[in-house]
PDB file of C-alpha atoms in Angstrom:
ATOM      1  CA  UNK H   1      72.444  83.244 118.860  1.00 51.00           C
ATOM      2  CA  UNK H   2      71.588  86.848 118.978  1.00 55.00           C
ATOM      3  CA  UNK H   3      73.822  89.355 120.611  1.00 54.00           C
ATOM      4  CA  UNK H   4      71.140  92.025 121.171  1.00 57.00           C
ATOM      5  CA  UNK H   5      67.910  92.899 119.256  1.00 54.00           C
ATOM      6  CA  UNK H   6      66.536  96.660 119.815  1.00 50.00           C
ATOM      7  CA  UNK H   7      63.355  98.676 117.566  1.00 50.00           C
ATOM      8  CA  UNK H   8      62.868 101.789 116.841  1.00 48.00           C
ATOM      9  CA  UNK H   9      60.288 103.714 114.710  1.00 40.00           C
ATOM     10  CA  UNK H  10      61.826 104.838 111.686  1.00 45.00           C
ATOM     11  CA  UNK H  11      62.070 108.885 110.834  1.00 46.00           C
ATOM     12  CA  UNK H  12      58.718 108.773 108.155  1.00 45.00           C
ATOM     13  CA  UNK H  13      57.026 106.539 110.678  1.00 45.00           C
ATOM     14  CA  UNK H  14      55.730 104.139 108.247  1.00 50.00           C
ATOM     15  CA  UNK H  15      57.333 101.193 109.876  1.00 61.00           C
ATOM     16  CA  UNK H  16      60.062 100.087 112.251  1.00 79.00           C
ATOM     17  CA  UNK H  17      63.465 100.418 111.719  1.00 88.00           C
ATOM     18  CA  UNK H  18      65.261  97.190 113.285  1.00 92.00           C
ATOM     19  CA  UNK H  19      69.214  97.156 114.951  1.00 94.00           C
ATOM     20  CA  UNK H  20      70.318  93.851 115.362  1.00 94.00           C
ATOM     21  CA  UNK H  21      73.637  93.908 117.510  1.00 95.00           C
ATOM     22  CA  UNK H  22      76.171  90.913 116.098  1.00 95.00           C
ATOM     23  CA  UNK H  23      79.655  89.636 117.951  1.00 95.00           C
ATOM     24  CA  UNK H  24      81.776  89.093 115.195  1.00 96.00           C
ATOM     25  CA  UNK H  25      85.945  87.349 115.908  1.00 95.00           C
ATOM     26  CA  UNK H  26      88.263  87.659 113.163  1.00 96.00           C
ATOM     27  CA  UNK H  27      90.934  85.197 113.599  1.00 96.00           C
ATOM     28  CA  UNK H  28      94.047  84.141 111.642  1.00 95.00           C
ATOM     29  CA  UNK H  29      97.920  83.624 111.917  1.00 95.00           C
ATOM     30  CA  UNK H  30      99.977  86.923 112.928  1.00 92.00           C
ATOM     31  CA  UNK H  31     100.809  89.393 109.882  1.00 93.00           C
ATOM     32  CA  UNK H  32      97.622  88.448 107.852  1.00 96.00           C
ATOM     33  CA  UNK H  33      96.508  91.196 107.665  1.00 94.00           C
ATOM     34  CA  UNK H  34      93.436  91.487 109.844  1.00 95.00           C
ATOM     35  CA  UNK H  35      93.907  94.454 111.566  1.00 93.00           C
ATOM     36  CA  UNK H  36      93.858  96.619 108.127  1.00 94.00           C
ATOM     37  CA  UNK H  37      91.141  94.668 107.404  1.00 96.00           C
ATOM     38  CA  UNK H  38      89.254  95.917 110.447  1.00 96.00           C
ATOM     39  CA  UNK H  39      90.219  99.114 109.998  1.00 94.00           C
ATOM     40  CA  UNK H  40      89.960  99.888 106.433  1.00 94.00           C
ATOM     41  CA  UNK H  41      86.846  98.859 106.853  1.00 96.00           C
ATOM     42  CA  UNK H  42      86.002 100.848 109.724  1.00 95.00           C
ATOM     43  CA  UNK H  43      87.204 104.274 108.320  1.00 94.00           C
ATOM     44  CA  UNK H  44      85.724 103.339 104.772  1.00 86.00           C
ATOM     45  CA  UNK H  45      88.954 103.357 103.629  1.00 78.00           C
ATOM     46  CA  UNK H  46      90.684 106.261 104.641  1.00 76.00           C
ATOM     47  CA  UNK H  47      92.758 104.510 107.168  1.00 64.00           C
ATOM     48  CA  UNK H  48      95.547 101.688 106.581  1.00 69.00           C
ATOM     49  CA  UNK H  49      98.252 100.831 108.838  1.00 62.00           C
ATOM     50  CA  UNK H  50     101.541 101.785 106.947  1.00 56.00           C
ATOM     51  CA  UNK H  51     103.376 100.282 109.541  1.00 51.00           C
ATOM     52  CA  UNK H  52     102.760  96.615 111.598  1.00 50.00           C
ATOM     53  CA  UNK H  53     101.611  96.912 114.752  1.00 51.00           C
ATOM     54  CA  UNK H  54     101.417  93.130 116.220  1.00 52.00           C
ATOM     55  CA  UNK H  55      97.878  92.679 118.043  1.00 52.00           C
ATOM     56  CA  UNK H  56      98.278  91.600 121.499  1.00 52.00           C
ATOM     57  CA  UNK H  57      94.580  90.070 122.781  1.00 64.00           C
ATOM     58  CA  UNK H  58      92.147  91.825 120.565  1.00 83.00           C
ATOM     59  CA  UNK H  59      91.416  94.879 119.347  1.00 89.00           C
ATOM     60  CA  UNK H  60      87.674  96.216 119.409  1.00 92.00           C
ATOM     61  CA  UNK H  61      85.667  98.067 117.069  1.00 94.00           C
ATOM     62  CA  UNK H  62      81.832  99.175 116.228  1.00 96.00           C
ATOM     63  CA  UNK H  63      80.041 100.074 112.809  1.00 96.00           C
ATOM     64  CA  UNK H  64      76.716  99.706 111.751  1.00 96.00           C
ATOM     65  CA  UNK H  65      75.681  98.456 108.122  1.00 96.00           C
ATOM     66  CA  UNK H  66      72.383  98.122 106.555  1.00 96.00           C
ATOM     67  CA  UNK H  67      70.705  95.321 104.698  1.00 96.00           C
ATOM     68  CA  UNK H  68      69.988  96.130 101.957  1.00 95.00           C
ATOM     69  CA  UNK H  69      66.096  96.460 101.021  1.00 93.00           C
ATOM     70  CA  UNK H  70      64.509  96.620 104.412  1.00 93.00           C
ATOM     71  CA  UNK H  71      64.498  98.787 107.384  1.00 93.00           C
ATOM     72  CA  UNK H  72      67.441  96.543 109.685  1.00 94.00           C
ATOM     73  CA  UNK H  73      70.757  97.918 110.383  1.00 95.00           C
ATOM     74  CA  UNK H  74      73.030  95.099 112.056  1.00 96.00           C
ATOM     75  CA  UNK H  75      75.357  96.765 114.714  1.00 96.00           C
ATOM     76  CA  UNK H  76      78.678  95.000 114.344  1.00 97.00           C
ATOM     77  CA  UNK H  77      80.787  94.514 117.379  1.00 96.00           C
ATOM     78  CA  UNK H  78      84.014  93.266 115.677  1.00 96.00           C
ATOM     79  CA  UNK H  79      87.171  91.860 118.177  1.00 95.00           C
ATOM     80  CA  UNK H  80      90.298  91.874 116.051  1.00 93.00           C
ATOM     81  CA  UNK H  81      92.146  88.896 117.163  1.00 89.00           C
ATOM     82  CA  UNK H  82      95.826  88.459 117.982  1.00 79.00           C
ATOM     83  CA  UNK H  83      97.277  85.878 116.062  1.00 72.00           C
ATOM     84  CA  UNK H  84     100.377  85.524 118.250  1.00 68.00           C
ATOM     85  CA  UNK H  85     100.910  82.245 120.053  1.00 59.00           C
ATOM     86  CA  UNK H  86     101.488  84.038 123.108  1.00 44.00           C
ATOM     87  CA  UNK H  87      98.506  85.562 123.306  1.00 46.00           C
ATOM     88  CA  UNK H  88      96.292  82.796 122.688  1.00 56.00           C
ATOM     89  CA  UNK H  89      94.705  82.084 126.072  1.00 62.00           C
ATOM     90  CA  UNK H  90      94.285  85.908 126.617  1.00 57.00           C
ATOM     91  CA  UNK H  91      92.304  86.346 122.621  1.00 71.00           C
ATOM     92  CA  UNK H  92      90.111  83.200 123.480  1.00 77.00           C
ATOM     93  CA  UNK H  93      88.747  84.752 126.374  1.00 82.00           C
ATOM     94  CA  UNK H  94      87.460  87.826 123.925  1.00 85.00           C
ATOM     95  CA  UNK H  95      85.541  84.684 121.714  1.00 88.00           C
ATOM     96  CA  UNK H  96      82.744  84.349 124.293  1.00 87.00           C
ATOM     97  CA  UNK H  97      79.039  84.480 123.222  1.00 89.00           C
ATOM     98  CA  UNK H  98      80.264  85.280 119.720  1.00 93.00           C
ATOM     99  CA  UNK H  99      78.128  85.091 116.769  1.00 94.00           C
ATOM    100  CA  UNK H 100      80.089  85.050 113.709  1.00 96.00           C
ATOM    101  CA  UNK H 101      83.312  84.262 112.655  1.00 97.00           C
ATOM    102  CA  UNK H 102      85.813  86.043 110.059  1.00 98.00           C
ATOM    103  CA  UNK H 103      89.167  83.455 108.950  1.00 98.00           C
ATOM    104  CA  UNK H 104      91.576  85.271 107.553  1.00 98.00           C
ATOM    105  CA  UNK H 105      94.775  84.378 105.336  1.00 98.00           C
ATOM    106  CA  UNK H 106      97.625  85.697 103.220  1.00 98.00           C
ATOM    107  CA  UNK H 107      97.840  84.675  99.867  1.00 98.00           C
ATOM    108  CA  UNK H 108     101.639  84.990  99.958  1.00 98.00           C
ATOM    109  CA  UNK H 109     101.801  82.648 102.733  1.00 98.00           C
ATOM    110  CA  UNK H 110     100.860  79.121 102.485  1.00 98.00           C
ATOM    111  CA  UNK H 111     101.174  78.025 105.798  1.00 98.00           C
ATOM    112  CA  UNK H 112      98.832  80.851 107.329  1.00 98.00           C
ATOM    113  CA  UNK H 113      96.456  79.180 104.878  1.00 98.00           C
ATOM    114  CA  UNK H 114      96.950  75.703 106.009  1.00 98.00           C
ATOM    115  CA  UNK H 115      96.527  76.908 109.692  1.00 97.00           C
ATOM    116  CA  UNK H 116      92.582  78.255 109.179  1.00 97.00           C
ATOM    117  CA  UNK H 117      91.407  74.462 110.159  1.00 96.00           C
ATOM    118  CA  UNK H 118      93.079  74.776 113.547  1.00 94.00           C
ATOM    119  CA  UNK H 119      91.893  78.327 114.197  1.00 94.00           C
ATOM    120  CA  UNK H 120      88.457  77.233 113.146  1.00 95.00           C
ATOM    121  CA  UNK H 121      88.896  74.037 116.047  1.00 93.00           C
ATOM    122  CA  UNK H 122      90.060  76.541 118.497  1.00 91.00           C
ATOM    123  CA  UNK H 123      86.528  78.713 117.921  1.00 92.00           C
ATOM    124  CA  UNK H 124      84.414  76.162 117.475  1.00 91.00           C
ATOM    125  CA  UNK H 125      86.070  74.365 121.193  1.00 89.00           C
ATOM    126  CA  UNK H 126      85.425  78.320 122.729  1.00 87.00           C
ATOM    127  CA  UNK H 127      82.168  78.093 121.082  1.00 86.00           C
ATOM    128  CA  UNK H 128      80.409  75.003 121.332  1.00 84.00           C
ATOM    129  CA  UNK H 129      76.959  75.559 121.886  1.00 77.00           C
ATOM    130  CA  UNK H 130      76.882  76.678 118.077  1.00 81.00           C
ATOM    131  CA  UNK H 131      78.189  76.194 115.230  1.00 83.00           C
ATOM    132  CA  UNK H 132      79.125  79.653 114.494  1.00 91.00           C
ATOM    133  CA  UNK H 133      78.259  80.976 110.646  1.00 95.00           C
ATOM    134  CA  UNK H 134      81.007  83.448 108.870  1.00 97.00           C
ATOM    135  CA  UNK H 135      83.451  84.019 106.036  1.00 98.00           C
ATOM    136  CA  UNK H 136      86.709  83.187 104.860  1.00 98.00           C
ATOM    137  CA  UNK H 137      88.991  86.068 103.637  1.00 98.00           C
ATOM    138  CA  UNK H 138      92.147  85.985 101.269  1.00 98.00           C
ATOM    139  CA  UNK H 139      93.756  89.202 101.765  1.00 98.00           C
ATOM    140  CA  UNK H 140      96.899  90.737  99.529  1.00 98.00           C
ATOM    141  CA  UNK H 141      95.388  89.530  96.702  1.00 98.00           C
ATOM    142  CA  UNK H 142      97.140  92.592  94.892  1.00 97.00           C
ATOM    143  CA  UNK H 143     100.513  90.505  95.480  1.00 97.00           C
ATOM    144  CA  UNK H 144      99.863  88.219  92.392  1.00 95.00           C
ATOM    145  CA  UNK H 145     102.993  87.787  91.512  1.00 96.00           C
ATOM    146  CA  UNK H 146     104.082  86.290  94.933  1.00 97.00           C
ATOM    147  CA  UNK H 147     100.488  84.323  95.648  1.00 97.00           C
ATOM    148  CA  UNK H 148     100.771  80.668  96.874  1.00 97.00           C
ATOM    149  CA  UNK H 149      97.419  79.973  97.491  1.00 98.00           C
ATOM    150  CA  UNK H 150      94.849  79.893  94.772  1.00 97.00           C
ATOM    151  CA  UNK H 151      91.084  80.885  95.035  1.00 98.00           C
ATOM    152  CA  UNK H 152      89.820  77.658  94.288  1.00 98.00           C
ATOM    153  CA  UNK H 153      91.596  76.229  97.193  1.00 98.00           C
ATOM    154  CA  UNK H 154      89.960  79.228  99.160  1.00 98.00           C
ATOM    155  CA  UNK H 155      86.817  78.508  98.330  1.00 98.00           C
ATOM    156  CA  UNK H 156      87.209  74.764  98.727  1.00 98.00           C
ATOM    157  CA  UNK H 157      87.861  75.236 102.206  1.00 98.00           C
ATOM    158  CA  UNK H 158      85.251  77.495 102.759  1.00 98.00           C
ATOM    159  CA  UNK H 159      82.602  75.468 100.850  1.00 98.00           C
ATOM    160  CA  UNK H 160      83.709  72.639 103.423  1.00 98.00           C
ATOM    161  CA  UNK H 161      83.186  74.145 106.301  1.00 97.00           C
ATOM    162  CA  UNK H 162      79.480  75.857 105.292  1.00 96.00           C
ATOM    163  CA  UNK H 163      81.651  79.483 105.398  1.00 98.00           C
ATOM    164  CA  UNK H 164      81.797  81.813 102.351  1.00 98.00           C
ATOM    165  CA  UNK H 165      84.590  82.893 100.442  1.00 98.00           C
ATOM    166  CA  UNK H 166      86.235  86.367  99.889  1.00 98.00           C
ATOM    167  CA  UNK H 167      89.043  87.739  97.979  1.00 98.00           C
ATOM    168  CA  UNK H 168      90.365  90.853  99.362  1.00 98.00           C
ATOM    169  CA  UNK H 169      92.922  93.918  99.605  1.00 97.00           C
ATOM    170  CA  UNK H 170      93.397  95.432 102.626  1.00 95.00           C
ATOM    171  CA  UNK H 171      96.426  97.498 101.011  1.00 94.00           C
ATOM    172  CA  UNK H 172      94.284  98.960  97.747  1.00 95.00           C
ATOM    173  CA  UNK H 173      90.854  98.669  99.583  1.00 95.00           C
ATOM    174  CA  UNK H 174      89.225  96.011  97.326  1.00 97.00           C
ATOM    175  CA  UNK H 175      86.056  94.010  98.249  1.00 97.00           C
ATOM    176  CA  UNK H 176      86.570  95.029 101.867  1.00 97.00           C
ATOM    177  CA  UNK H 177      83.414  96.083 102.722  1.00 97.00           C
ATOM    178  CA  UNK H 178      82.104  92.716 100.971  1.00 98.00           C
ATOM    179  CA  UNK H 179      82.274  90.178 103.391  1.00 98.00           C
ATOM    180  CA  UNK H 180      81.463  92.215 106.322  1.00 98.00           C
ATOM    181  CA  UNK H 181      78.265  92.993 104.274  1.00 98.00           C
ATOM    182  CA  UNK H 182      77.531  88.911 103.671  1.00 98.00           C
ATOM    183  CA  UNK H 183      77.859  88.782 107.317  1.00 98.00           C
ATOM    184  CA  UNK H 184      75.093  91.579 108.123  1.00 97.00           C
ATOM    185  CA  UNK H 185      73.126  89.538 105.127  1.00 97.00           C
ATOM    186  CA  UNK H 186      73.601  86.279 107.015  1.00 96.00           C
ATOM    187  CA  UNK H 187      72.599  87.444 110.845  1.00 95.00           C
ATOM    188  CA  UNK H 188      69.476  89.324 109.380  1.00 94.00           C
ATOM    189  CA  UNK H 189      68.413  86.134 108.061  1.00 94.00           C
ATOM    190  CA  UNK H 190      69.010  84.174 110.694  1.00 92.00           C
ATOM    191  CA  UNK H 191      66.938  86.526 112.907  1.00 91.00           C
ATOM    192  CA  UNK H 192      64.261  85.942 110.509  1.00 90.00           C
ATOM    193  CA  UNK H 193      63.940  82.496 110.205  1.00 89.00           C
ATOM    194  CA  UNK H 194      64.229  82.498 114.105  1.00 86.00           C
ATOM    195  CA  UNK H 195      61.194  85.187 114.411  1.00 86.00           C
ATOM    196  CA  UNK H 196      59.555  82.475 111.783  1.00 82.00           C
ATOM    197  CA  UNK H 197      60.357  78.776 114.120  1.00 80.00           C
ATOM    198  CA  UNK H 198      59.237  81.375 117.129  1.00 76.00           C
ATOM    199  CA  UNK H 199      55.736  82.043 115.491  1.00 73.00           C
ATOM    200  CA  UNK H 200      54.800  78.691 114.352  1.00 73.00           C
ATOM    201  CA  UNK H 201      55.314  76.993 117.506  1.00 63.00           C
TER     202      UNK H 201
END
């Protein structure tokens, strides 16, 4: 389950400081929005793509994010999927050994909506030696007036499938940083229960 795993003493040496190293796929239909996603995330909002530049394979990006109360920073290797059709045998071959996955959808667009339970079957066939943990995102959630797709049909589906729900927007940087958080939360814990099973065997 665990991407990479490396210790360090921390600067006032009174304990170690912990960086946990997490593959994390972000998947979804093309236009979505997941590449401003990524990247507002990634330059803490300061950068968003004014124009659409379709993703062909996936994109790749690094940032590190603390959890909060201890001393572990999770390293987060993030592949930005392509959500082209064309592209899909060339993006699956990015999903190896991943750890976590990130569905996202358009509120303005049922249909990308309806299609997360086939991306999820397409990860969980590239994956399936694990049943991968992550989060579902609704992104342009500033578009009310043009939504389709309600939360509580969001969270449904993410309830269902043991993922949590997110409401985002990419475009006015809302909750972005929110579900990449519950994803640091999530693979800190799971390193922790593992380090627990480990030491009672």
């Amino acid at each position: 389950f665990f991407f990479g795993v490396g210790v360090a003493m921390s600067g006032d040496q009174t304990g170690q400081a912990l960086l946990l190293r997490s593959k994390v796929i972000v998947v979804g239909d093309a236009g979505v929005g997941k590449s401003a996603i990524v990247q507002m995330f990634h330059s803490k909002g300061t950068h968003y793509p004014k124009q659409y530049v379709m993703t062909t394979g996936c994109n790749f990006v690094m940032k590190e994010l603390k959890v909060p109360n201890s001393n572990t920073t999770v390293e987060l290797h993030i592949y930005d999927s392509s959500g082209q059709d064309v592209f899909r045998d060339l993006t699956c071959e990015y999903w190896k050994n991943a750890n976590m996955v990130m569905l996202v959808y358009d509120v303005t667009n049922e249909q990308s909506f309806q299609n997360l339970g086939t991306w999820l079957d397409l990860v969980r066939k590239r994956c399936p030696e694990k049943v991968l943990p992550g989060v579902v995102v609704a992104n342009k959630i500033d578009l009310e007036e043009r939504s389709r797709v309600g939360a509580a049909d969001g969270d449904e589906f993410a309830r269902a499938n043991t993922l949590e729900f997110f409401q985002v927007s990419a475009q006015r940087n809302t909750n972005v940083e929110a579900p990449f958080q519950q994803l640091v939360d999530m693979f800190a814990k799971a390193y922790e229960e593992k380090l627990d099973t480990m030491s009672t065997m």
